[in-house]
Tab-separated table of C-alpha atoms in Angstrom:
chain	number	residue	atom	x	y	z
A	1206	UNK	CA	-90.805	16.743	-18.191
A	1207	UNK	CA	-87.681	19.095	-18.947
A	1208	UNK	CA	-86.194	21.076	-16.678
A	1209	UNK	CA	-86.395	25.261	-17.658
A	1210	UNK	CA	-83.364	27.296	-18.546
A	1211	UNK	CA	-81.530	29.030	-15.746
A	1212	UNK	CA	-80.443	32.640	-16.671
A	1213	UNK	CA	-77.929	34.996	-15.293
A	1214	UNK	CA	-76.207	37.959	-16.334
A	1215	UNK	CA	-72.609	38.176	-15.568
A	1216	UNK	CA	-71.771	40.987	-12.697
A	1217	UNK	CA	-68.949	43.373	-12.551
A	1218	UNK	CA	-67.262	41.781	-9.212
A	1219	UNK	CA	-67.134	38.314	-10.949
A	1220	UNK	CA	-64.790	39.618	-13.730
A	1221	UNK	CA	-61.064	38.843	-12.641
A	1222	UNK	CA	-57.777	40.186	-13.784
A	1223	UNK	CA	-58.036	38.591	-17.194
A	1224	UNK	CA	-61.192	40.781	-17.927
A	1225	UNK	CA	-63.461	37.366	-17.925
A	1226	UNK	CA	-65.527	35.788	-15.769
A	1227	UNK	CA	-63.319	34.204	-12.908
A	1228	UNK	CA	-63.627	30.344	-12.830
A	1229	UNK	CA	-65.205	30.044	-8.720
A	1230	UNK	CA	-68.082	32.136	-10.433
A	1231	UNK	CA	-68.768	29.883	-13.289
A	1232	UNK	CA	-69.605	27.296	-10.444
A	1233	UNK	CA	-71.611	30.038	-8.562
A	1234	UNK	CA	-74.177	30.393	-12.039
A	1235	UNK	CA	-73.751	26.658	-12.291
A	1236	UNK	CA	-74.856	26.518	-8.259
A	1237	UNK	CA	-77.837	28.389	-9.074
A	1238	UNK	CA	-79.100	26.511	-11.732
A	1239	UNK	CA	-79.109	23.631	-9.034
A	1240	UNK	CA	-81.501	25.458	-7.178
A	1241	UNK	CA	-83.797	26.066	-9.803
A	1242	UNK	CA	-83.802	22.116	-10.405
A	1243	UNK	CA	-84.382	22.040	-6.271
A	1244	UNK	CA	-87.137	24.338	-6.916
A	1245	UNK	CA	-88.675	22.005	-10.190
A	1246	UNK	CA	-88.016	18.722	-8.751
A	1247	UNK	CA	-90.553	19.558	-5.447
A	1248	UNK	CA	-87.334	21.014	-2.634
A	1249	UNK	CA	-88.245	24.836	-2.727
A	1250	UNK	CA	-86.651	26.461	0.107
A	1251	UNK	CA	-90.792	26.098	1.877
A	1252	UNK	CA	-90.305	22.591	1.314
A	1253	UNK	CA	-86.676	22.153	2.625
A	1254	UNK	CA	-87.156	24.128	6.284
A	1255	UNK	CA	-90.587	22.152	6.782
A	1256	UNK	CA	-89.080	18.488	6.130
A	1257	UNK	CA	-85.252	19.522	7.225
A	1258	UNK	CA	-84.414	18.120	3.635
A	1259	UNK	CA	-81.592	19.799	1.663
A	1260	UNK	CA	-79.560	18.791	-1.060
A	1261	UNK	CA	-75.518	18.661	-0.872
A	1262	UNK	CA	-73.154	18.824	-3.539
A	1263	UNK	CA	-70.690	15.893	-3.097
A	1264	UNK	CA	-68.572	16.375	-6.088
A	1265	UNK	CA	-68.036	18.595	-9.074
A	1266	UNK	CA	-66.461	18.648	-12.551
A	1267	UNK	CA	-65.799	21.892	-14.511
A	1268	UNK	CA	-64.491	22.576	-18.095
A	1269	UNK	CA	-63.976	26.165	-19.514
A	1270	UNK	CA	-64.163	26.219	-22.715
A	1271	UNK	CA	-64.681	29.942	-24.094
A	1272	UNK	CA	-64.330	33.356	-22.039
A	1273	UNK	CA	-67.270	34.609	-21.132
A	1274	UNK	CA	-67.323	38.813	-20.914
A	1275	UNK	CA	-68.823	41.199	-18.365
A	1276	UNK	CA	-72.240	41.663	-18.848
A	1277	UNK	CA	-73.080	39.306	-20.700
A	1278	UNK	CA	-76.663	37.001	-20.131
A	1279	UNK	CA	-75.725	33.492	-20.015
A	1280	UNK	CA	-78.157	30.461	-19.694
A	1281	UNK	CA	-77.476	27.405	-18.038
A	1282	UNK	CA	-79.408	23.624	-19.511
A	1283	UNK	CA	-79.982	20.765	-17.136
A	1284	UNK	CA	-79.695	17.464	-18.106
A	1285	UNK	CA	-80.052	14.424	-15.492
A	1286	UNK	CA	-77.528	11.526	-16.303
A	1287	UNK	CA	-78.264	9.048	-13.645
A	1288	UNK	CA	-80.245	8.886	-10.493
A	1289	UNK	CA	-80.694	6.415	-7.579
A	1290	UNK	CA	-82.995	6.560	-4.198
A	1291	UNK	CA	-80.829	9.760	-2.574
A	1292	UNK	CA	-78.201	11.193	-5.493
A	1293	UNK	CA	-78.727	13.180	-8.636
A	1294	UNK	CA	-75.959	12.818	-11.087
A	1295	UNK	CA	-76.228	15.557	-13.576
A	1296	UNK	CA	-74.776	17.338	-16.450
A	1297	UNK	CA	-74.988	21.511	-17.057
A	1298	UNK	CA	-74.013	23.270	-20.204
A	1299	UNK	CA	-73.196	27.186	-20.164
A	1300	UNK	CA	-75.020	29.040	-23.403
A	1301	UNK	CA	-74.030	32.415	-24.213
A	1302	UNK	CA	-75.831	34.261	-27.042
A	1303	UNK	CA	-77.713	32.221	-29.894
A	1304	UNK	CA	-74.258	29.877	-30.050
A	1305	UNK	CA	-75.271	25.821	-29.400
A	1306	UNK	CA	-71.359	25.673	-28.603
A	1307	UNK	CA	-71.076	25.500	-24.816
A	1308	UNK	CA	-69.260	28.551	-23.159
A	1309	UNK	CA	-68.077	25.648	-19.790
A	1310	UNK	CA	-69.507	22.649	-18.763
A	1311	UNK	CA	-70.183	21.103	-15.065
A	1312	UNK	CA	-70.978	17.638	-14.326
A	1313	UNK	CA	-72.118	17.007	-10.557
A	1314	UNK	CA	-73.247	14.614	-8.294
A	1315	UNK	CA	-75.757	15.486	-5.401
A	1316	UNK	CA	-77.034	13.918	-2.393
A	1317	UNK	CA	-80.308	14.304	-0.848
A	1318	UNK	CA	-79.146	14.894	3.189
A	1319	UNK	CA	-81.214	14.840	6.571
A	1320	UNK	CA	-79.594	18.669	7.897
A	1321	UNK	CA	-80.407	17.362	11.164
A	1322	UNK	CA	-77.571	14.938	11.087
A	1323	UNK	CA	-76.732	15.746	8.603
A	1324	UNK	CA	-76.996	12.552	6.897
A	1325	UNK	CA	-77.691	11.254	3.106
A	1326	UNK	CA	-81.342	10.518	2.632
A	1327	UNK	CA	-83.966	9.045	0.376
A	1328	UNK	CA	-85.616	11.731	-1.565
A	1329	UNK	CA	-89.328	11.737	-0.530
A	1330	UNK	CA	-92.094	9.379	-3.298
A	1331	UNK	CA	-93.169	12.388	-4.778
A	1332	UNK	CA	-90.106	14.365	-4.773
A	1333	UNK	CA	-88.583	10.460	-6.543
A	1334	UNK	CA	-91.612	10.955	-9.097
A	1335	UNK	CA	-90.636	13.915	-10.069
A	1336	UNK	CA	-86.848	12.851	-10.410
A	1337	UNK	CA	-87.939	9.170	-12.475
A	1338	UNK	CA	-90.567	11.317	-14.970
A	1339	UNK	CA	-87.001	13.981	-15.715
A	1340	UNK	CA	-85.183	10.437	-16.106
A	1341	UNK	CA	-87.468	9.035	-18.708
A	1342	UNK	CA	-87.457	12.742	-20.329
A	1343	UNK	CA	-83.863	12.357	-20.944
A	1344	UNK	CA	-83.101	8.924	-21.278
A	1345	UNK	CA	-83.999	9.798	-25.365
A	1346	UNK	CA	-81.189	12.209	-24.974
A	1347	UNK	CA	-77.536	12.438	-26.293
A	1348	UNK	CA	-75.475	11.456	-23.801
A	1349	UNK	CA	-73.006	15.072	-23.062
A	1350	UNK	CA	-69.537	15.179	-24.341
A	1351	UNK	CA	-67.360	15.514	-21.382
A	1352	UNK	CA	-68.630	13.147	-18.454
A	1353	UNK	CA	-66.392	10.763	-17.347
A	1354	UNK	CA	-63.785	12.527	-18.250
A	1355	UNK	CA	-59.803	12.210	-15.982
A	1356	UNK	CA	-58.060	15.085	-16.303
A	1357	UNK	CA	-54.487	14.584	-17.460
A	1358	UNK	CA	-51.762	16.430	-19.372
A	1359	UNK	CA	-51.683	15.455	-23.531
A	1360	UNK	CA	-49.139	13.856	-24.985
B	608	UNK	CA	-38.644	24.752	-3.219
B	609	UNK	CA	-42.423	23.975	-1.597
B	610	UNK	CA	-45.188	26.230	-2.174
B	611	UNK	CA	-46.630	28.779	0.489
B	612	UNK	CA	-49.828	27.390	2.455
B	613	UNK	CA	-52.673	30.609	1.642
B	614	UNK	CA	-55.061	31.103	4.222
B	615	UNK	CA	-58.748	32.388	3.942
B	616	UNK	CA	-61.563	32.987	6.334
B	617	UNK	CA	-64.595	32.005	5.480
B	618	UNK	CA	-67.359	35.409	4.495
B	619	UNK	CA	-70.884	35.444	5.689
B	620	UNK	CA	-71.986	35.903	2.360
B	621	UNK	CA	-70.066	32.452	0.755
B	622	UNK	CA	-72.671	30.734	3.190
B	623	UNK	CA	-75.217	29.391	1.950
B	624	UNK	CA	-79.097	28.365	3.122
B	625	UNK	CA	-77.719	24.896	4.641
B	626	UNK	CA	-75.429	27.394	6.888
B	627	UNK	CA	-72.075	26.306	5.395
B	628	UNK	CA	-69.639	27.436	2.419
B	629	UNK	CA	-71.155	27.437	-0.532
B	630	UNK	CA	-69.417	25.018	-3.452
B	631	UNK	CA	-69.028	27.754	-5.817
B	632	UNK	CA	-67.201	29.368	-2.788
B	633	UNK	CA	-64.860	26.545	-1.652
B	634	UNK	CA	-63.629	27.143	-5.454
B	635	UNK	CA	-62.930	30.989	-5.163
B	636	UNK	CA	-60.674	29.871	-2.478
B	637	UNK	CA	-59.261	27.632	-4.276
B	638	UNK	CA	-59.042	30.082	-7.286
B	639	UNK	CA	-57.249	32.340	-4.818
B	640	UNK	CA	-54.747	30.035	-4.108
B	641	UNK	CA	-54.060	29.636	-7.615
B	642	UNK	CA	-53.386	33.267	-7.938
B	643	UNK	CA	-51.088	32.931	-4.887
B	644	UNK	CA	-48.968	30.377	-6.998
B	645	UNK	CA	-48.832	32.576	-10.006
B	646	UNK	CA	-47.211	34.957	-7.684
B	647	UNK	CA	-44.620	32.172	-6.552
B	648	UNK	CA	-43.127	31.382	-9.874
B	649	UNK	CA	-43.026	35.002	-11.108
B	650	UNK	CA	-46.511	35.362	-12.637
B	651	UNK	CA	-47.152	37.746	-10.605
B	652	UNK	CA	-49.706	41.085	-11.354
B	653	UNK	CA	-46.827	42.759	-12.065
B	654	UNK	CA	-45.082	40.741	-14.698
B	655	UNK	CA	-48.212	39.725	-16.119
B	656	UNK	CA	-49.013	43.658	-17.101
B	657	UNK	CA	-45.410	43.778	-18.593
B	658	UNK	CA	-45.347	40.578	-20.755
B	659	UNK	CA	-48.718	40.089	-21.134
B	660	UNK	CA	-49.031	37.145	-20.014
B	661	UNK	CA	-51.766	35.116	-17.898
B	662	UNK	CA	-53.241	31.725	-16.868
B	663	UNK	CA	-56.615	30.274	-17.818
B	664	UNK	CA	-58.022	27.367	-15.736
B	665	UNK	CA	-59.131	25.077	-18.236
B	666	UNK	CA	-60.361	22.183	-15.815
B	667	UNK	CA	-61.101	21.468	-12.204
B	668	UNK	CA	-62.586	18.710	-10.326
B	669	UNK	CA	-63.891	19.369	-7.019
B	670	UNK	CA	-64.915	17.044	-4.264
B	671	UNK	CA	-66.294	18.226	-1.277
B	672	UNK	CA	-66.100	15.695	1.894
B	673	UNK	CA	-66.508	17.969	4.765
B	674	UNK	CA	-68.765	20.861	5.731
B	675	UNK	CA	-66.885	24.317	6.421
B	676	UNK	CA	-68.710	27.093	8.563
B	677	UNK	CA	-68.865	30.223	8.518
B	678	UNK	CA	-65.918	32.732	10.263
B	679	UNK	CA	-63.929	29.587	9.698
B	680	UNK	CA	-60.068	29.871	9.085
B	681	UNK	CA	-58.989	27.382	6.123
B	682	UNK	CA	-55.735	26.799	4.568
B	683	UNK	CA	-54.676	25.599	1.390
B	684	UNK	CA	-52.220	23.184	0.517
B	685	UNK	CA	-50.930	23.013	-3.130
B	686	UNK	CA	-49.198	19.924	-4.934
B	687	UNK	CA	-47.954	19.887	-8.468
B	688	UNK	CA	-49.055	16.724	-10.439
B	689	UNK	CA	-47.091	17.805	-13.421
B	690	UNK	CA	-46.165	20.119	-15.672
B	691	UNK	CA	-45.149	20.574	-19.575
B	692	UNK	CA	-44.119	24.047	-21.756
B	693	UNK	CA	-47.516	25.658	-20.695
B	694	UNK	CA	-49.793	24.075	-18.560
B	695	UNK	CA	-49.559	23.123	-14.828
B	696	UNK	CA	-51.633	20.245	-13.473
B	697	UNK	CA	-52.389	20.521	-9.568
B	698	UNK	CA	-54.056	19.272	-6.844
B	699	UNK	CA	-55.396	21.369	-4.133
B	700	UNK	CA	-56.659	20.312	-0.597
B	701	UNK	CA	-58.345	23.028	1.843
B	702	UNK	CA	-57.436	22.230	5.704
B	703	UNK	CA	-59.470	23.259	8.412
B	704	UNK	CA	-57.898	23.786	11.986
B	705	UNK	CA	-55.369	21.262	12.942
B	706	UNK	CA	-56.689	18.800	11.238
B	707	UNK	CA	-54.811	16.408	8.871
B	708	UNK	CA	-57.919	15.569	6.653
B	709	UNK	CA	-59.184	17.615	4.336
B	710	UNK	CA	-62.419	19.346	3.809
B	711	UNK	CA	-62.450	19.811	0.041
B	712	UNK	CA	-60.076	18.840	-2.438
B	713	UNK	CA	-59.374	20.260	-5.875
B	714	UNK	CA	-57.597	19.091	-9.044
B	715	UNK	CA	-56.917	21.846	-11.875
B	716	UNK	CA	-55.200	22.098	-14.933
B	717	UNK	CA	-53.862	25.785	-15.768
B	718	UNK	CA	-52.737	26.973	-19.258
B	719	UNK	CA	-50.192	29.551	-19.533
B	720	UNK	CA	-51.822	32.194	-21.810
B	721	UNK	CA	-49.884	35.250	-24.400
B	722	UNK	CA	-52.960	37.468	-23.480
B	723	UNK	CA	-53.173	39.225	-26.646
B	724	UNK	CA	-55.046	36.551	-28.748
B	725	UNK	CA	-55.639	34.964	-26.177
B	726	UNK	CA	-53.784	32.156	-27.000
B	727	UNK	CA	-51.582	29.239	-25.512
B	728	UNK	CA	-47.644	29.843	-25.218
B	729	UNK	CA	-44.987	28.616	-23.272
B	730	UNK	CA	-43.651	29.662	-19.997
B	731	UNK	CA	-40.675	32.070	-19.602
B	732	UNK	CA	-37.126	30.660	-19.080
B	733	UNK	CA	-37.259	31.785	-15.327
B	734	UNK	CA	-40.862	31.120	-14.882
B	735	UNK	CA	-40.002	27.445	-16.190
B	736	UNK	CA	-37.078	26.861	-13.767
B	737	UNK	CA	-39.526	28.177	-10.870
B	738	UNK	CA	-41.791	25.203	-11.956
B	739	UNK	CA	-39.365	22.674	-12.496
B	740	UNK	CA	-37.810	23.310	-9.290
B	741	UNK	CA	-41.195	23.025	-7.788
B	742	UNK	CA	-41.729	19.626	-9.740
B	743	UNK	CA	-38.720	18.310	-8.184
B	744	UNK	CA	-39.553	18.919	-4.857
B	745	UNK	CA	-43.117	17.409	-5.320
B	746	UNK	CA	-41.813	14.121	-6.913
B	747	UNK	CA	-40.656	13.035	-3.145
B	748	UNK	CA	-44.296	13.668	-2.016
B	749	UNK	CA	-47.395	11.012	-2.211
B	750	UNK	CA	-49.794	11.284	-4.993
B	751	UNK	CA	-52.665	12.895	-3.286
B	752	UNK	CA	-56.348	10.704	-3.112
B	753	UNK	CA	-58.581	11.461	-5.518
B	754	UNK	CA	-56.733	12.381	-8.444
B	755	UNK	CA	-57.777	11.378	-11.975
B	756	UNK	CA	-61.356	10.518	-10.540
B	757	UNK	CA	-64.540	9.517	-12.680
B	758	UNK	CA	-67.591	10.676	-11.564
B	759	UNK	CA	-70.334	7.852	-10.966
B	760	UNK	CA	-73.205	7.079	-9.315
B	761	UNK	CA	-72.058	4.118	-6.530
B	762	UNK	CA	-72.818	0.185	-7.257
C-alpha cells in the first residue's frame, strides 16, 4: 500500500516579497497532503465527525531547499517513518516539475486525539491496519535524508 | 537592545476543521514576526528595494503544545540563539493572554540573501551592529526549551 501524490498549484497570495512562495505556505501544501493521508488511512472528514476522532499535529520540521515560483504545480510524497498505537511519524518531500531533487522537506509527528477532550487516542483496528500495511510498504524504503536532523549554525 | 513583542489575531479562515489555528497558520505568524525583525535591524522593505537585499528561511522546527482559537489575540516573543556574517538562528514562542507558557514554539535559521542571484552574502556594517547588539542582550537570557530537538516517536 503507498500513499498517492498530493498536488497543488502555488496561488498568487502565497507569493511574499521575495517573489517565492512564503515559508508558512510551504507548511499549508505540506498540511494538505496530511489530509489526503487522513483521507487514505480510513479518517475522512465522514469518519472524523461520526467517531469525534481527529488527528493533531504535535510537532513539525521544515527545510527549504529551492524557491518555488508562482504558479507553479507542485506535488507532495508521503512516506511513514515510524508508527505506534496513537502517533504517525512521517516524512514529506516537495516535487516541482520532472526534478527527483526535493524543492523543501517536512518531517512531522501526529497524534490521533479524542476532540471531545481533547485527548491522544488509539487509532481505531482498522484505521491501525491500514497504518501497519503503509508500514510494511515502506519499511523496504530508503530511509529520507534530513530526519533527525538539530538545527545549528556551521562551523 | 530587546526585540519588539508582534501581536496577531487569529483569522477565521487560519481555523481549521478541529476549530483551532491551523499549523501551517501558527507559522505565518511566526513568519510575520520574522518580517517584524527584519524591520528592527534595518532590513526593512525599504532598504531591501535599495540594496537588494533579503532573507530566506532555510529551516524551522515547530512544536505545537497548546490549542489557539479563533478571534484569539497572540503575541510573539523572539530570542536570538546566534548569529554569524549571514545567518540568524532564533527561537520563537507565541503567547496567548497572560499566560507565561507558550502555545507554540518555533526555532528558525534565516540566511541573509544578495537577491540578484539569489545568493548568500553577509550582512551590512550597520545591519551587523543591530544584530550583535541584539546578541548581547540575549546572552543574559535562558536558553529557551526545546531548542536543538530530534524528532522521535516516545519509548
Amino acid at each position: 500500500m503507498t500513499i498517492p501524490l498530493h498536488a497543488s498549484t502555488v496561488r498568487p497570495e502565497w507569493v511574499d516579497y521575495n517573489g517565492h512562495l512564503r515559508d508558512a505556505y510551504y507548511l499549508l501544501i505540506f498540511s494538505e497532503a496530511t489530509d489526503a493521508l487522513m483521507d487514505h488511512i480510513g479518517l475522512d472528514a465522514c469518519t472524523r465527525e461520526r467517531t469525534y476522532t481527529t488527528i493533531f499535529t504535535l510537532e513539525c520540521h521544515l527545510r527549504f531547499l529551492r524557491e518555488v515560483k508562482r504558479s507553479i504545480t507542485v506535488q507532495v510524497r508521503t512516506q511513514l517513518l515510524g508508527h505506534d498505537a496513537k502517533r504517525l511519524h512521517i516524512h514529506q518531500s516537495l516535487m516541482v516539475g520532472e526534478s527527483d531533487e526535493a524543492a523543501a522537506v517536512c518531517e512531522q509527528m501526529l497524534m490521533h486525539v479524542d476532540g471531545r477532550g481533547p485527548k491522544s487516542a488509539p487509532f481505531a483496528p482498522d484505521v491501525l491496519a491500514c497504518v501497519q500495511a503503509i508500514a510494511a510498504a515502506h519499511a523496504r524504503l530508503p530511509k529520507p535524508i534530513n530526519v533527525g536532523r538539530v538545527m545549528r549554525l556551521p562551523g
